[in-house]
Coordinates of C-alpha atoms and ligand atoms in Angstrom, one line a residue:
M1 CA 17.3 12.4 13.6
R2 CA 15.2 13.4 10.5
L3 CA 12.6 10.8 10.0
P4 CA 11.5 9.9 6.5
E5 CA 7.9 10.7 5.7
L6 CA 5.5 7.8 6.0
L7 CA 3.5 7.7 2.8
A8 CA 0.4 5.6 2.7
P9 CA -2.0 4.4 0.0
A10 CA -5.5 6.0 -0.1
G11 CA -7.6 4.0 -2.6
N12 CA -10.8 6.0 -1.6
L13 CA -11.9 8.6 0.9
E14 CA -12.5 6.0 3.7
K15 CA -9.0 4.7 3.3
L16 CA -7.6 8.2 3.3
K17 CA -9.2 8.9 6.6
I18 CA -7.9 5.6 8.1
A19 CA -4.3 6.4 6.9
V20 CA -4.5 9.8 8.5
H21 CA -5.9 8.4 11.7
Y22 CA -3.3 5.7 12.1
G23 CA -0.4 8.1 11.6
A24 CA 0.6 8.6 8.0
D25 CA 2.5 11.8 7.2
A26 CA 1.3 11.8 3.6
V27 CA -1.1 9.8 1.4
Y28 CA -1.2 9.2 -2.3
L29 CA -4.4 8.8 -4.3
G30 CA -5.7 8.6 -7.8
G31 CA -8.5 10.2 -9.7
K32 CA -10.9 8.1 -11.8
A33 CA -8.5 8.2 -14.7
F34 CA -4.8 8.1 -15.6
G35 CA -3.5 6.9 -12.2
L36 CA -2.5 3.3 -12.0
R37 CA -4.8 1.2 -9.9
N38 CA -7.8 2.1 -12.2
L39 CA -9.6 -0.8 -10.5
A40 CA -9.3 0.8 -7.1
D41 CA -12.3 2.9 -6.1
N42 CA -10.4 6.2 -6.7
F43 CA -11.6 9.7 -6.2
T44 CA -13.9 12.1 -8.0
P45 CA -12.7 15.7 -8.0
E46 CA -15.2 16.4 -5.2
E47 CA -14.0 13.5 -3.1
M48 CA -10.4 14.6 -3.8
A49 CA -11.2 18.1 -2.5
E50 CA -12.8 16.6 0.7
G51 CA -9.8 14.2 1.1
I52 CA -7.3 17.1 0.8
R53 CA -9.3 19.2 3.3
H54 CA -9.3 16.3 5.8
A55 CA -5.7 15.5 5.3
H56 CA -4.5 19.0 5.5
A57 CA -6.5 19.7 8.6
H58 CA -4.5 16.9 10.2
G59 CA -1.1 18.1 8.8
V60 CA -1.0 15.3 6.3
K61 CA 0.2 15.9 2.7
V62 CA -1.7 14.6 -0.4
Y63 CA -0.1 13.4 -3.6
L64 CA -2.1 12.9 -6.8
T65 CA -1.0 10.0 -9.0
V66 CA -1.1 10.4 -12.8
N67 CA 1.4 7.7 -13.4
S68 CA -0.1 5.7 -16.3
Y69 CA 1.5 5.7 -19.7
P70 CA -1.1 7.3 -22.0
G71 CA -1.1 6.8 -25.8
N72 CA -1.6 9.7 -28.3
D73 CA -5.3 9.0 -28.3
D74 CA -5.4 9.5 -24.5
L75 CA -3.8 12.9 -24.6
P76 CA -6.8 15.1 -25.2
S77 CA -8.7 13.6 -22.2
L78 CA -5.6 13.6 -20.1
E79 CA -5.1 17.3 -20.7
A80 CA -8.8 18.0 -19.8
Y81 CA -8.4 15.9 -16.7
L82 CA -5.2 17.6 -15.6
E83 CA -6.9 21.0 -16.1
E84 CA -9.9 19.9 -14.0
V85 CA -7.8 18.7 -11.0
A86 CA -5.0 21.2 -11.2
P87 CA -6.8 23.9 -9.1
L88 CA -7.1 21.4 -6.2
P89 CA -4.6 22.2 -3.4
F90 CA -2.8 18.8 -3.3
D91 CA 0.9 18.9 -2.5
A92 CA 2.5 17.1 -5.5
W93 CA 1.7 15.2 -8.6
I94 CA 3.1 11.7 -9.0
A95 CA 3.9 11.0 -12.7
A96 CA 6.1 8.6 -14.7
D97 CA 5.8 9.4 -18.4
P98 CA 7.9 12.3 -19.7
G99 CA 5.1 13.5 -21.9
V100 CA 2.8 13.6 -18.9
I101 CA 5.4 15.5 -16.9
G102 CA 5.8 18.0 -19.7
L103 CA 2.1 18.5 -19.8
I104 CA 1.9 19.0 -16.0
R105 CA 4.6 21.6 -16.3
E106 CA 2.6 23.5 -18.9
I107 CA -0.6 23.3 -17.0
A108 CA 0.7 23.8 -13.4
P109 CA 4.3 25.1 -13.7
D110 CA 4.7 25.8 -10.0
R111 CA 3.3 22.5 -8.7
T112 CA 5.8 19.9 -7.2
I113 CA 6.3 16.7 -9.2
H114 CA 7.3 13.4 -7.8
L115 CA 8.5 10.7 -10.2
S116 CA 6.7 7.4 -9.9
T117 CA 8.4 4.0 -9.5
Q118 CA 6.9 3.2 -12.9
A119 CA 9.8 5.3 -14.4
N120 CA 12.2 2.6 -13.1
T121 CA 14.9 4.8 -11.7
V122 CA 17.7 2.4 -10.8
N123 CA 20.9 4.6 -10.7
W124 CA 22.1 8.0 -9.6
R125 CA 22.6 9.3 -13.1
S126 CA 18.9 8.7 -13.8
A127 CA 18.0 10.4 -10.6
R128 CA 20.2 13.4 -11.5
F129 CA 18.6 13.5 -15.0
W130 CA 15.1 13.6 -13.6
Q131 CA 16.1 16.3 -11.1
Q132 CA 17.3 18.4 -14.1
Q133 CA 13.8 17.9 -15.6
G134 CA 12.3 19.6 -12.5
V135 CA 11.3 16.6 -10.5
S136 CA 11.6 17.1 -6.7
R137 CA 11.3 13.5 -5.5
I138 CA 12.0 10.2 -7.1
N139 CA 10.3 6.9 -6.0
L140 CA 13.2 4.6 -6.7
A141 CA 12.7 1.2 -8.4
R142 CA 12.2 -1.6 -5.9
E143 CA 15.1 -3.4 -7.5
M144 CA 17.8 -1.1 -6.0
S145 CA 20.0 -2.3 -3.2
L146 CA 20.6 -0.3 0.0
A147 CA 24.1 0.4 -1.2
A148 CA 22.8 1.8 -4.5
V149 CA 20.2 3.9 -2.6
I150 CA 23.0 5.4 -0.4
E151 CA 25.2 6.2 -3.3
T152 CA 22.3 7.8 -5.1
A153 CA 21.5 9.9 -2.1
Q154 CA 25.2 11.0 -1.8
K155 CA 25.5 11.9 -5.5
T156 CA 22.2 13.8 -5.9
S157 CA 20.2 16.4 -4.0
V158 CA 16.8 15.2 -5.1
E159 CA 14.5 13.7 -2.5
L160 CA 14.4 9.9 -2.7
E161 CA 11.5 7.7 -1.8
L162 CA 11.7 4.0 -1.1
F163 CA 9.0 1.4 -1.1
A164 CA 9.1 -0.2 2.4
H165 CA 6.1 -2.5 2.2
G166 CA 3.7 -4.2 -0.1
A167 CA 3.3 -6.3 -3.2
M168 CA 6.2 -6.7 -5.7
C169 CA 6.1 -7.3 -9.5
I170 CA 8.2 -10.0 -11.1
S171 CA 9.5 -7.3 -13.5
Y172 CA 10.6 -3.7 -13.0
S173 CA 7.3 -2.0 -12.1
G174 CA 5.3 -1.5 -15.2
R175 CA 7.6 -3.4 -17.6
C176 CA 5.4 -6.4 -17.6
L177 CA 3.0 -7.3 -20.4
L178 CA 1.6 -10.5 -18.8
S179 CA -1.7 -8.9 -18.0
S180 CA -2.1 -7.3 -21.4
V181 CA -1.4 -10.5 -23.2
M182 CA -3.4 -12.9 -21.0
S183 CA -6.4 -10.8 -20.1
G184 CA -6.2 -7.7 -22.4
R185 CA -5.8 -5.5 -19.3
N186 CA -2.9 -3.1 -19.5
A187 CA -0.8 -2.9 -16.4
N188 CA 0.6 0.4 -17.6
K189 CA -2.8 1.9 -17.5
G190 CA -3.7 0.6 -14.1
E191 CA -5.7 -2.4 -15.1
C192 CA -3.4 -5.3 -14.1
S193 CA -5.3 -8.6 -13.6
H194 CA -2.2 -10.0 -11.6
P195 CA -1.6 -13.1 -13.7
C196 CA 1.8 -13.4 -12.0
R197 CA -0.2 -14.9 -9.1
W198 CA -1.9 -17.5 -11.3
N199 CA -1.1 -21.2 -11.4
Y200 CA 1.3 -22.3 -14.2
A201 CA 2.6 -25.6 -15.7
L202 CA 5.3 -26.5 -18.2
V203 CA 4.3 -27.6 -21.7
E204 CA 6.9 -29.0 -24.2
E205 CA 6.1 -27.6 -27.6
T206 CA 5.6 -31.0 -29.4
R207 CA 3.3 -32.3 -26.6
P208 CA 0.4 -29.8 -26.6
G209 CA -2.0 -30.5 -23.8
E210 CA 0.6 -32.3 -21.6
Y211 CA 1.2 -30.1 -18.6
F212 CA 4.2 -30.8 -16.3
P213 CA 4.3 -29.2 -12.9
V214 CA 7.5 -27.2 -12.2
V215 CA 7.6 -26.6 -8.5
E216 CA 4.6 -27.8 -6.7
D217 CA 2.5 -27.8 -3.6
D218 CA -0.9 -29.3 -3.5
R219 CA -2.4 -26.2 -4.9
G220 CA -0.3 -25.9 -8.0
T221 CA 2.7 -24.1 -9.5
F222 CA 3.1 -20.4 -8.9
I223 CA 6.4 -19.7 -10.6
F224 CA 5.9 -15.9 -11.1
N225 CA 4.5 -15.2 -7.6
S226 CA 6.7 -12.7 -5.8
R227 CA 6.7 -12.5 -2.0
D228 CA 5.6 -9.2 -0.5
L229 CA 8.2 -6.6 0.5
C230 CA 8.6 -5.8 4.2
L231 CA 11.4 -3.7 5.5
I232 CA 10.2 -3.0 9.0
E233 CA 13.2 -4.8 10.6
H234 CA 15.7 -2.6 8.8
L235 CA 14.5 0.9 9.5
P236 CA 17.8 2.2 11.2
E237 CA 19.9 1.5 8.1
I238 CA 17.2 2.8 5.8
V239 CA 16.7 6.0 7.7
A240 CA 20.5 6.5 7.8
S241 CA 20.6 6.2 4.0
G242 CA 19.0 9.6 3.7
V243 CA 15.7 8.7 2.0
A244 CA 13.0 11.3 2.4
A245 CA 10.0 9.0 2.4
L246 CA 9.0 5.4 3.0
K247 CA 6.1 4.3 0.9
I248 CA 3.5 1.6 1.6
E249 CA 2.1 -0.1 -1.5
G250 CA -1.6 -1.0 -1.8
R251 CA -4.3 1.4 -3.0
M252 CA -6.4 -1.7 -3.9
K253 CA -6.2 -3.1 -0.4
G254 CA -8.7 -2.6 2.3
I255 CA -8.9 -0.3 5.3
Y256 CA -7.7 -3.0 7.7
Y257 CA -4.4 -3.4 5.7
V258 CA -4.0 0.4 5.6
A259 CA -4.5 0.7 9.4
S260 CA -2.3 -2.2 10.3
T261 CA 0.6 -1.3 8.1
V262 CA 0.6 2.4 8.9
R263 CA 0.4 1.8 12.7
A264 CA 3.3 -0.7 12.6
Y265 CA 5.6 1.5 10.6
R266 CA 4.5 4.6 12.6
A267 CA 5.3 2.9 15.9
A268 CA 8.7 1.8 14.6
L269 CA 9.7 5.1 13.2
D270 CA 8.6 7.0 16.3
A271 CA 10.5 4.6 18.5
L272 CA 13.6 5.2 16.3
A273 CA 13.2 8.9 16.6
Q274 CA 12.8 8.8 20.4
E275 CA 15.4 6.1 21.2
G276 CA 18.2 6.8 18.8
E277 CA 21.1 4.5 19.5
A278 CA 19.1 2.6 22.1
Y279 CA 16.5 1.6 19.5
R280 CA 15.7 -2.1 19.3
F281 CA 13.4 -3.7 16.9
R282 CA 10.2 -5.0 18.6
P283 CA 8.8 -8.4 17.3
E284 CA 5.3 -7.0 17.9
W285 CA 5.7 -4.7 14.8
L286 CA 6.3 -7.7 12.5
E287 CA 3.6 -9.7 14.3
E288 CA 1.2 -6.8 13.5
L289 CA 2.1 -7.0 9.8
C290 CA 1.4 -10.7 9.9
K291 CA -2.1 -10.1 11.1
T292 CA -3.1 -8.8 7.7
S293 CA -3.3 -10.9 4.5
H294 CA 0.1 -11.2 2.8
R295 CA 2.2 -13.6 0.7
G296 CA 5.2 -14.2 2.9
Y297 CA 7.7 -11.4 3.4
T298 CA 11.0 -10.6 1.7
T299 CA 13.4 -7.7 1.9
G300 CA 13.4 -7.8 -1.9
F301 CA 16.6 -6.4 -3.5
L302 CA 17.6 -4.2 -0.5
F303 CA 20.5 -6.5 0.6
G304 CA 21.2 -8.2 -2.8
Q305 CA 19.5 -10.5 -5.2
P306 CA 16.4 -12.1 -3.5
R307 CA 16.7 -15.3 -5.5
E308 CA 14.5 -18.1 -4.1
V309 CA 13.7 -16.3 -0.9
G310 CA 11.9 -13.7 -3.0
Q311 CA 9.5 -16.2 -4.6
E312 CA 6.4 -17.7 -3.2
Y313 CA 5.9 -21.1 -4.9
H314 CA 2.4 -21.6 -3.7
S315 CA -0.8 -19.6 -3.8
A316 CA -1.4 -19.2 -0.1
Y317 CA -2.1 -15.9 1.4
L318 CA -1.0 -15.8 5.1
R319 CA -2.9 -14.0 7.8
S320 CA -3.1 -14.7 11.6
H321 CA -6.2 -12.5 12.1
Q322 CA -9.4 -11.6 10.4
F323 CA -10.8 -8.1 10.4
V324 CA -14.4 -8.2 11.7
G325 CA -15.6 -4.7 12.4
L326 CA -14.9 -0.9 12.3
V327 CA -15.8 1.2 15.4
E328 CA -18.0 4.0 14.0
E329 CA -19.1 5.7 17.2
V330 CA -18.4 5.3 20.9
H331 CA -21.3 6.1 23.2
P332 CA -21.2 7.4 26.8
D333 CA -22.7 4.2 28.2
G334 CA -19.6 2.1 27.3
T335 CA -21.0 0.7 24.0
A336 CA -20.0 1.4 20.5
T337 CA -21.7 1.3 17.1
V338 CA -19.7 -1.1 14.9
G339 CA -19.8 -1.6 11.2
V340 CA -19.6 -5.3 10.7
R341 CA -17.2 -6.5 8.0
N342 CA -17.1 -10.2 8.9
R343 CA -19.5 -12.3 11.0
I344 CA -19.4 -11.4 14.7
R345 CA -21.0 -13.8 17.2
R346 CA -22.0 -13.4 20.8
G347 CA -19.2 -14.9 22.9
D348 CA -16.4 -14.1 20.3
H349 CA -13.1 -13.1 21.8
L350 CA -11.9 -10.2 19.7
E351 CA -8.9 -7.8 19.7
L352 CA -9.4 -4.1 19.5
M353 CA -6.7 -2.1 17.7
G354 CA -6.1 1.6 17.5
P355 CA -3.3 4.0 16.5
G356 CA 0.0 3.9 18.4
M357 CA -0.1 0.1 18.8
R358 CA -3.0 0.4 21.2
T359 CA -4.7 -3.0 21.7
D360 CA -7.3 -4.3 24.0
T361 CA -9.3 -7.5 24.3
V362 CA -13.0 -7.6 23.8
T363 CA -15.4 -10.5 24.6
V364 CA -18.8 -10.0 22.9
T365 CA -21.2 -10.3 25.7
D366 CA -24.0 -8.2 24.3
L367 CA -24.9 -7.6 20.7
T368 CA -27.9 -5.7 19.4
D369 CA -28.9 -4.2 16.1
D370 CA -29.4 -0.4 15.7
A371 CA -32.9 -0.6 17.2
G372 CA -31.7 -2.4 20.3
T373 CA -32.9 -5.9 19.3
P374 CA -30.6 -8.6 20.8
L375 CA -28.7 -10.6 18.2
E376 CA -26.8 -13.9 18.5
A377 CA -24.7 -13.0 15.5
A378 CA -24.2 -10.2 13.0
N379 CA -23.3 -10.4 9.3
P380 CA -21.2 -8.2 7.1
N381 CA -22.6 -4.8 6.3
Q382 CA -24.8 -4.8 9.4
R383 CA -24.4 -2.0 12.0
V384 CA -24.5 -3.3 15.6
R385 CA -24.1 -2.0 19.1
M386 CA -21.9 -3.8 21.6
S387 CA -19.9 -3.1 24.8
I388 CA -16.4 -2.0 24.2
P389 CA -13.4 -1.1 26.4
G390 CA -13.1 2.4 27.7
T391 CA -10.0 3.0 25.5
A392 CA -11.9 2.5 22.3
A393 CA -12.3 5.4 19.8
P394 CA -14.0 5.9 16.4
L395 CA -12.0 4.2 13.6
D396 CA -10.6 1.6 15.9
M397 CA -10.9 -1.9 14.4
L398 CA -11.9 -5.3 15.8
R399 CA -10.3 -8.5 14.6
R400 CA -10.4 -12.2 15.4
E401 CA -7.5 -14.6 15.6
G402 CA -7.6 -17.2 12.8
Ligands
SF4_501 S1 1.1 -9.3 -13.8 FE1 2.2 -9.2 -11.8 S2 4.3 -8.6 -12.4 FE2 3.0 -8.1 -14.1 S3 2.4 -5.9 -13.7 FE3 0.8 -7.2 -12.9 S4 1.4 -7.4 -10.7 FE4 3.2 -6.8 -11.8

């Protein structure tokens, strides 16, 4: 069985290293300009070079996103940017705008190009068109059904990439002006302020100031708020469809999200490869994905129109666990140096997670600062030392239920 590549978001160098460590086959990242997610940390050219070196040393590919839609005024700086980053040995560009693709082909004619989901490819003829333009892989629109994906795979020879996990828009990706209108931040230039997650009411035009709730919980009305995509329960059908890659959304999200999602999909894909016909979905993979913040899961359009099960009519983010610390170093005396991300107290019962669905329990019996001074509790951004199970390794994470 040929497994699809597991493609993970790398919003900065730390997230790239986490994605590599937890089992991604490839990562996608953006520079400081022209890649959507301009509000993510993103990479300087020097950081990109380091990230590419690190990924390649672990057999992981790196794709550089340049998938915004620039205006004429942006073209001179875009050209300068592309020329600056083109010598870096990343594995493919990710672009959406035909003008950007044309410019890439002039500047780096031999470099592989993947088409971004921002290009909204929803049928096999579009896929064939883009293949004729020299595109090697197409990240399909999230709005395609599995039947349409299968038909597209059968009628084209271009590589297809499918979003498997992460946030969804209420429109075809990029075809949404809500953010531009409401906050002056252009989603097509990576600056979306996510107003689709805001609280809305209904106003009749002759009654200004009278706000009627539409669908309500005690927090308000969130009529544009899509659930998050999660396809982990359907990997056998998806793998059989012939897609070349499964993509996890979320360059803006934290290292804990990257670790948790990559390790769950990695485990499921590896089990599928090893077990073939005998493969059975394990609830622990979905439980893992519920341990990070999300909006309630949906399979989106994969099995037909999502209708009401695709919407989240309240604001709540769900999460069963809280990320509290990153293992930075493991010492021979059975202790570890931990970078604290949320308050840790002596006596806490924590869960240790590592790649390959490795988990362990930790009770915080000893807690000191770097200098060895005993602590009752540690706060975010502190570095502490504590006893840790023998299985622990650097880049493991500690989390707390609740
Ligand atoms: S406002 Fe929401 S739907 Fe529109 S582009 Fe931003 S995230 Fe997508």
